Tab-separated table of C-alpha atoms and ligand atoms in Angstrom:
chain	number	residue	atom	x	y	z
A	14	MET	CA	-91.646	21.502	-0.734
A	15	THR	CA	-91.341	19.872	-4.149
A	16	ASN	CA	-91.947	15.553	-3.180
A	17	PRO	CA	-89.195	13.790	-2.892
A	18	ALA	CA	-88.551	10.804	-5.655
A	19	GLY	CA	-91.214	7.704	-4.685
A	20	TYR	CA	-90.165	4.478	-5.304
A	21	ARG	CA	-91.000	1.952	-8.639
A	22	ARG	CA	-94.739	1.103	-8.530
A	23	PRO	CA	-94.751	-3.068	-9.239
A	24	TRP	CA	-93.110	-4.044	-12.383
A	25	PRO	CA	-96.035	-5.631	-14.641
A	26	GLY	CA	-97.577	-9.096	-14.047
A	27	THR	CA	-95.505	-9.340	-10.606
A	28	GLN	CA	-98.483	-8.767	-8.441
A	29	PRO	CA	-101.839	-10.369	-8.053
A	30	ASN	CA	-105.108	-8.979	-9.791
A	31	HIS	CA	-106.961	-6.775	-7.319
A	32	LEU	CA	-109.831	-9.369	-8.443
A	33	HIS	CA	-109.455	-13.144	-8.545
A	34	PRO	CA	-113.087	-14.593	-8.599
A	35	PRO	CA	-112.357	-18.659	-7.386
A	36	TYR	CA	-111.409	-16.241	-4.057
A	37	VAL	CA	-114.257	-14.914	-2.829
A	38	ALA	CA	-113.525	-12.171	-0.747
A	39	SER	CA	-110.805	-11.063	-3.671
A	40	ILE	CA	-114.601	-10.179	-5.319
A	41	LYS	CA	-115.976	-6.996	-1.789
A	42	ARG	CA	-112.380	-6.325	-2.182
A	43	ALA	CA	-111.572	-5.594	-5.399
A	44	PRO	CA	-111.858	-1.769	-6.763
A	45	SER	CA	-114.829	-0.968	-9.309
A	46	LYS	CA	-113.604	2.304	-10.582
A	47	PRO	CA	-109.649	2.952	-11.844
A	48	LEU	CA	-107.347	3.142	-9.182
A	49	VAL	CA	-106.274	6.834	-8.428
A	50	TYR	CA	-102.407	7.217	-8.850
A	51	LEU	CA	-101.115	9.067	-5.924
A	52	PRO	CA	-97.210	10.216	-5.693
A	53	HIS	CA	-95.101	8.971	-2.447
A	54	THR	CA	-94.674	11.900	-0.460
A	55	LEU	CA	-91.680	12.304	2.327
A	56	SER	CA	-93.744	9.854	5.151
A	57	GLU	CA	-93.664	6.942	2.279
A	58	VAL	CA	-90.387	6.963	1.518
A	59	THR	CA	-88.319	8.143	4.730
A	60	GLY	CA	-89.890	5.147	7.230
A	61	PRO	CA	-90.501	4.055	9.499
A	62	THR	CA	-87.158	3.562	10.324
A	63	PHE	CA	-85.563	0.713	12.946
A	64	ASP	CA	-83.117	-0.994	14.312
A	65	SER	CA	-82.366	-3.147	17.588
A	66	SER	CA	-83.684	-1.303	20.272
A	67	THR	CA	-87.201	-1.855	18.755
A	68	VAL	CA	-87.101	-5.663	18.620
A	69	ASP	CA	-86.983	-8.273	20.936
A	70	VAL	CA	-83.884	-9.956	20.635
A	71	LYS	CA	-85.856	-13.605	21.623
A	72	ALA	CA	-88.729	-13.243	18.662
A	73	PHE	CA	-87.446	-14.943	16.064
A	74	ASP	CA	-87.552	-18.180	17.650
A	75	LEU	CA	-90.934	-19.060	18.285
A	76	THR	CA	-90.325	-22.484	19.489
A	77	ARG	CA	-89.052	-20.514	22.720
A	78	GLN	CA	-91.614	-18.240	23.990
A	79	HIS	CA	-93.097	-21.025	27.054
A	80	HIS	CA	-92.060	-23.113	29.611
A	81	GLY	CA	-92.389	-25.853	26.955
A	82	GLU	CA	-91.827	-26.420	23.196
A	83	PRO	CA	-94.355	-26.308	20.845
A	84	LEU	CA	-95.604	-29.462	19.036
A	85	GLY	CA	-95.016	-30.412	15.947
A	86	GLU	CA	-92.099	-30.359	13.928
A	87	ARG	CA	-89.273	-27.893	14.099
A	88	ILE	CA	-88.305	-25.768	11.102
A	89	ILE	CA	-85.617	-22.991	10.345
A	90	LEU	CA	-86.259	-20.603	8.386
A	91	SER	CA	-83.739	-18.026	6.757
A	92	GLY	CA	-83.102	-16.014	4.042
A	93	ARG	CA	-82.621	-12.466	2.123
A	94	VAL	CA	-84.630	-9.530	2.126
A	95	LEU	CA	-83.375	-7.977	-1.412
A	96	ASP	CA	-84.512	-4.379	-3.415
A	97	GLU	CA	-85.057	-4.320	-7.254
A	98	ASN	CA	-81.611	-4.074	-7.875
A	99	GLY	CA	-80.280	-7.135	-5.678
A	100	ARG	CA	-79.251	-4.847	-3.003
A	101	SER	CA	-79.606	-5.885	0.426
A	102	VAL	CA	-81.838	-4.330	2.671
A	103	PRO	CA	-80.499	-3.856	6.471
A	104	ASN	CA	-82.761	-3.412	9.544
A	105	THR	CA	-85.990	-4.246	8.329
A	106	LEU	CA	-88.447	-5.104	10.394
A	107	ILE	CA	-89.995	-8.889	9.327
A	108	GLU	CA	-93.098	-10.036	11.320
A	109	ILE	CA	-93.843	-13.957	10.757
A	110	TRP	CA	-97.328	-15.380	11.693
A	111	GLN	CA	-98.799	-18.845	11.800
A	112	ALA	CA	-100.908	-21.782	12.884
A	113	ASN	CA	-100.349	-24.325	15.094
A	114	ALA	CA	-98.506	-27.773	13.902
A	115	ALA	CA	-102.297	-28.960	14.137
A	116	GLY	CA	-103.276	-25.832	11.974
A	117	ARG	CA	-104.828	-23.740	14.074
A	118	TYR	CA	-104.642	-19.874	14.776
A	119	LEU	CA	-104.485	-18.474	18.621
A	120	HIS	CA	-107.709	-16.047	17.322
A	121	LYS	CA	-110.737	-15.394	18.576
A	122	VAL	CA	-112.159	-15.557	14.736
A	123	ASP	CA	-110.816	-19.077	14.333
A	124	GLN	CA	-112.998	-21.995	15.104
A	125	HIS	CA	-110.940	-24.740	13.597
A	126	ASN	CA	-112.187	-27.992	15.503
A	127	ALA	CA	-108.324	-28.576	16.137
A	128	PRO	CA	-106.421	-27.667	19.371
A	129	LEU	CA	-104.218	-24.694	20.473
A	130	ASP	CA	-101.130	-25.532	21.533
A	131	PRO	CA	-99.955	-24.169	25.080
A	132	ASN	CA	-96.833	-23.743	23.766
A	133	PHE	CA	-96.930	-21.870	20.367
A	134	THR	CA	-98.295	-18.260	20.334
A	135	GLY	CA	-97.495	-18.442	16.415
A	136	CYS	CA	-95.921	-14.755	16.108
A	137	GLY	CA	-92.833	-13.882	15.500
A	138	HIS	CA	-89.793	-11.200	14.102
A	139	THR	CA	-86.684	-10.344	13.589
A	140	LEU	CA	-84.623	-7.514	12.130
A	141	THR	CA	-82.080	-8.285	9.125
A	142	ASP	CA	-78.693	-7.621	10.328
A	143	ALA	CA	-76.438	-5.892	7.302
A	144	ASN	CA	-76.168	-8.412	5.152
A	145	GLY	CA	-80.377	-8.092	5.132
A	146	GLN	CA	-80.116	-11.877	6.303
A	147	TYR	CA	-82.974	-13.513	8.626
A	148	ARG	CA	-83.985	-16.152	10.499
A	149	PHE	CA	-87.143	-18.415	12.631
A	150	ILE	CA	-86.556	-21.543	14.297
A	151	THR	CA	-90.487	-22.050	14.129
A	152	ILE	CA	-92.514	-25.434	14.023
A	153	ARG	CA	-93.916	-26.122	10.316
A	154	PRO	CA	-97.793	-24.892	10.454
A	155	GLY	CA	-100.858	-27.786	9.970
A	156	GLU	CA	-103.475	-26.935	6.866
A	157	TYR	CA	-106.894	-25.746	8.011
A	158	PRO	CA	-109.855	-25.839	6.560
A	159	TRP	CA	-111.838	-21.896	5.971
A	160	LYS	CA	-114.797	-21.340	4.083
A	161	ASN	CA	-114.526	-20.178	0.445
A	162	HIS	CA	-116.091	-22.992	-1.434
A	163	TYR	CA	-116.951	-26.589	0.075
A	164	ASN	CA	-113.891	-28.475	1.819
A	165	ALA	CA	-111.928	-25.186	0.737
A	166	TRP	CA	-108.727	-26.175	2.578
A	167	ARG	CA	-105.448	-23.864	2.956
A	168	PRO	CA	-102.061	-25.230	1.950
A	169	ALA	CA	-99.095	-24.574	4.763
A	170	HIS	CA	-98.395	-21.303	5.089
A	171	ILE	CA	-96.399	-18.643	6.705
A	172	HIS	CA	-97.596	-15.279	6.719
A	173	PHE	CA	-95.447	-12.227	5.995
A	174	SER	CA	-95.042	-8.359	6.938
A	175	LEU	CA	-91.638	-6.503	5.787
A	176	PHE	CA	-91.314	-2.917	6.166
A	177	GLY	CA	-88.563	-2.657	3.673
A	178	SER	CA	-86.903	1.001	3.566
A	179	ALA	CA	-90.368	2.423	3.451
A	180	PHE	CA	-93.680	1.908	3.642
A	181	ALA	CA	-94.166	2.845	0.495
A	182	THR	CA	-91.718	-0.834	-0.080
A	183	ARG	CA	-93.937	-2.642	2.601
A	184	LEU	CA	-94.876	-6.012	2.160
A	185	VAL	CA	-97.145	-7.902	3.452
A	186	THR	CA	-97.327	-11.341	1.482
A	187	GLN	CA	-97.727	-15.436	2.657
A	188	MET	CA	-94.990	-18.307	2.112
A	189	TYR	CA	-95.360	-21.961	1.012
A	190	PHE	CA	-93.816	-25.208	1.080
A	191	PRO	CA	-92.252	-26.327	-1.646
A	192	GLY	CA	-94.076	-30.257	-2.943
A	193	ASP	CA	-97.241	-29.479	-0.835
A	194	PRO	CA	-100.099	-30.713	-3.073
A	195	LEU	CA	-103.103	-28.463	-1.980
A	196	LEU	CA	-100.755	-25.514	-3.852
A	197	PRO	CA	-102.955	-26.133	-7.794
A	198	TYR	CA	-105.975	-25.872	-5.681
A	199	ASP	CA	-105.133	-22.642	-3.250
A	200	PRO	CA	-107.408	-19.136	-4.826
A	201	VAL	CA	-105.340	-17.219	-2.794
A	202	PHE	CA	-102.139	-18.274	-3.833
A	203	ASN	CA	-103.035	-18.937	-7.856
A	204	CYS	CA	-104.098	-14.670	-7.689
A	205	THR	CA	-100.740	-14.530	-9.580
A	206	ALA	CA	-101.213	-15.368	-12.519
A	207	ASP	CA	-97.591	-15.777	-13.534
A	208	ASP	CA	-95.967	-18.470	-13.329
A	209	LYS	CA	-92.847	-17.817	-12.196
A	210	ALA	CA	-93.788	-14.832	-9.758
A	211	ARG	CA	-96.406	-16.952	-7.991
A	212	ASN	CA	-93.186	-19.708	-7.399
A	213	ARG	CA	-91.473	-17.055	-6.084
A	214	LEU	CA	-94.039	-17.707	-2.932
A	215	ILE	CA	-93.170	-21.298	-1.957
A	216	SER	CA	-89.578	-21.173	0.001
A	217	GLN	CA	-86.975	-23.917	-0.966
A	218	LEU	CA	-86.306	-26.802	1.568
A	219	ASP	CA	-81.750	-26.172	2.615
A	220	TRP	CA	-79.510	-28.317	2.752
A	221	GLU	CA	-76.693	-25.391	4.447
A	222	THR	CA	-79.204	-24.510	7.288
A	223	THR	CA	-80.788	-27.876	8.117
A	224	GLN	CA	-79.012	-29.026	11.283
A	225	PRO	CA	-78.236	-32.774	11.984
A	226	GLU	CA	-81.064	-34.558	14.180
A	227	HIS	CA	-82.119	-31.417	14.996
A	228	ALA	CA	-84.073	-29.243	12.518
A	229	LEU	CA	-84.747	-28.854	8.916
A	230	GLY	CA	-83.765	-25.793	6.808
A	231	TYR	CA	-85.628	-23.946	4.528
A	232	ARG	CA	-84.659	-20.460	2.747
A	233	PHE	CA	-87.611	-17.740	1.381
A	234	ASP	CA	-85.915	-14.909	-0.437
A	235	ILE	CA	-87.461	-12.067	-0.285
A	236	VAL	CA	-87.469	-9.715	-3.248
A	237	LEU	CA	-89.153	-5.794	-2.769
A	238	SER	CA	-89.934	-4.314	-5.979
A	239	GLY	CA	-88.409	-4.868	-9.451
A	240	ARG	CA	-88.789	-7.333	-11.995
A	241	GLN	CA	-87.997	-9.901	-9.516
A	242	ALA	CA	-90.314	-9.225	-6.741
A	243	THR	CA	-92.444	-11.080	-4.211
A	244	PRO	CA	-95.636	-11.164	-4.925
A	245	LEU	CA	-97.834	-9.690	-2.341
A	246	GLU	CA	-100.511	-11.584	-0.548
A	247	LYS	CA	-104.174	-10.455	-1.863
B	26	LIG	FE1	-103.188	-17.699	7.444
């Protein structure tokens, strides 16, 4: 059997280099030998696929997973998922995970001396609708320290995982907030050398989805491949 047509590989300049020495973990992770080209096969271009039966319809709202509301600033996060031709990608699974408002993850390896929030787990998921649109309700995550270098602090961010239409278009990345003063100092954000590509990781304040007396809206559109692709996390 001949192999099915594969998806296009990342457009040059849209993705971070494997090696970015200021991000210390990339020194160990980066391949030291030339990459081996692996053609896409049926399993990478045809699945997985998702429908409403595979998701919890309430999982888009991270502020309603416990008895009380989490502490912090409530935000509404939405956007569209697009392919390289600007077409919407419907029914794709989006998962997010994040620190709480104090900058602490509910995870055993997170030992940051900041309080956990009994009303916030920090994980959610949803499917895009027929127009490739998604929406989450959550709280704005806090900045947190990490041990990459002396006095290293991550800017506020939300982790995203998307499958797109198949494994070959899987995207795992981090979304940032506009105007964050830590962005110029963050080795993870700065792994992508190209300014335009890197800035596609920053969400925009969105008056369309901001709700009076309730929550600010932020917009984060995601492009899975092509010249306008959203960079992966390295
Ligand atoms: Fe993080």
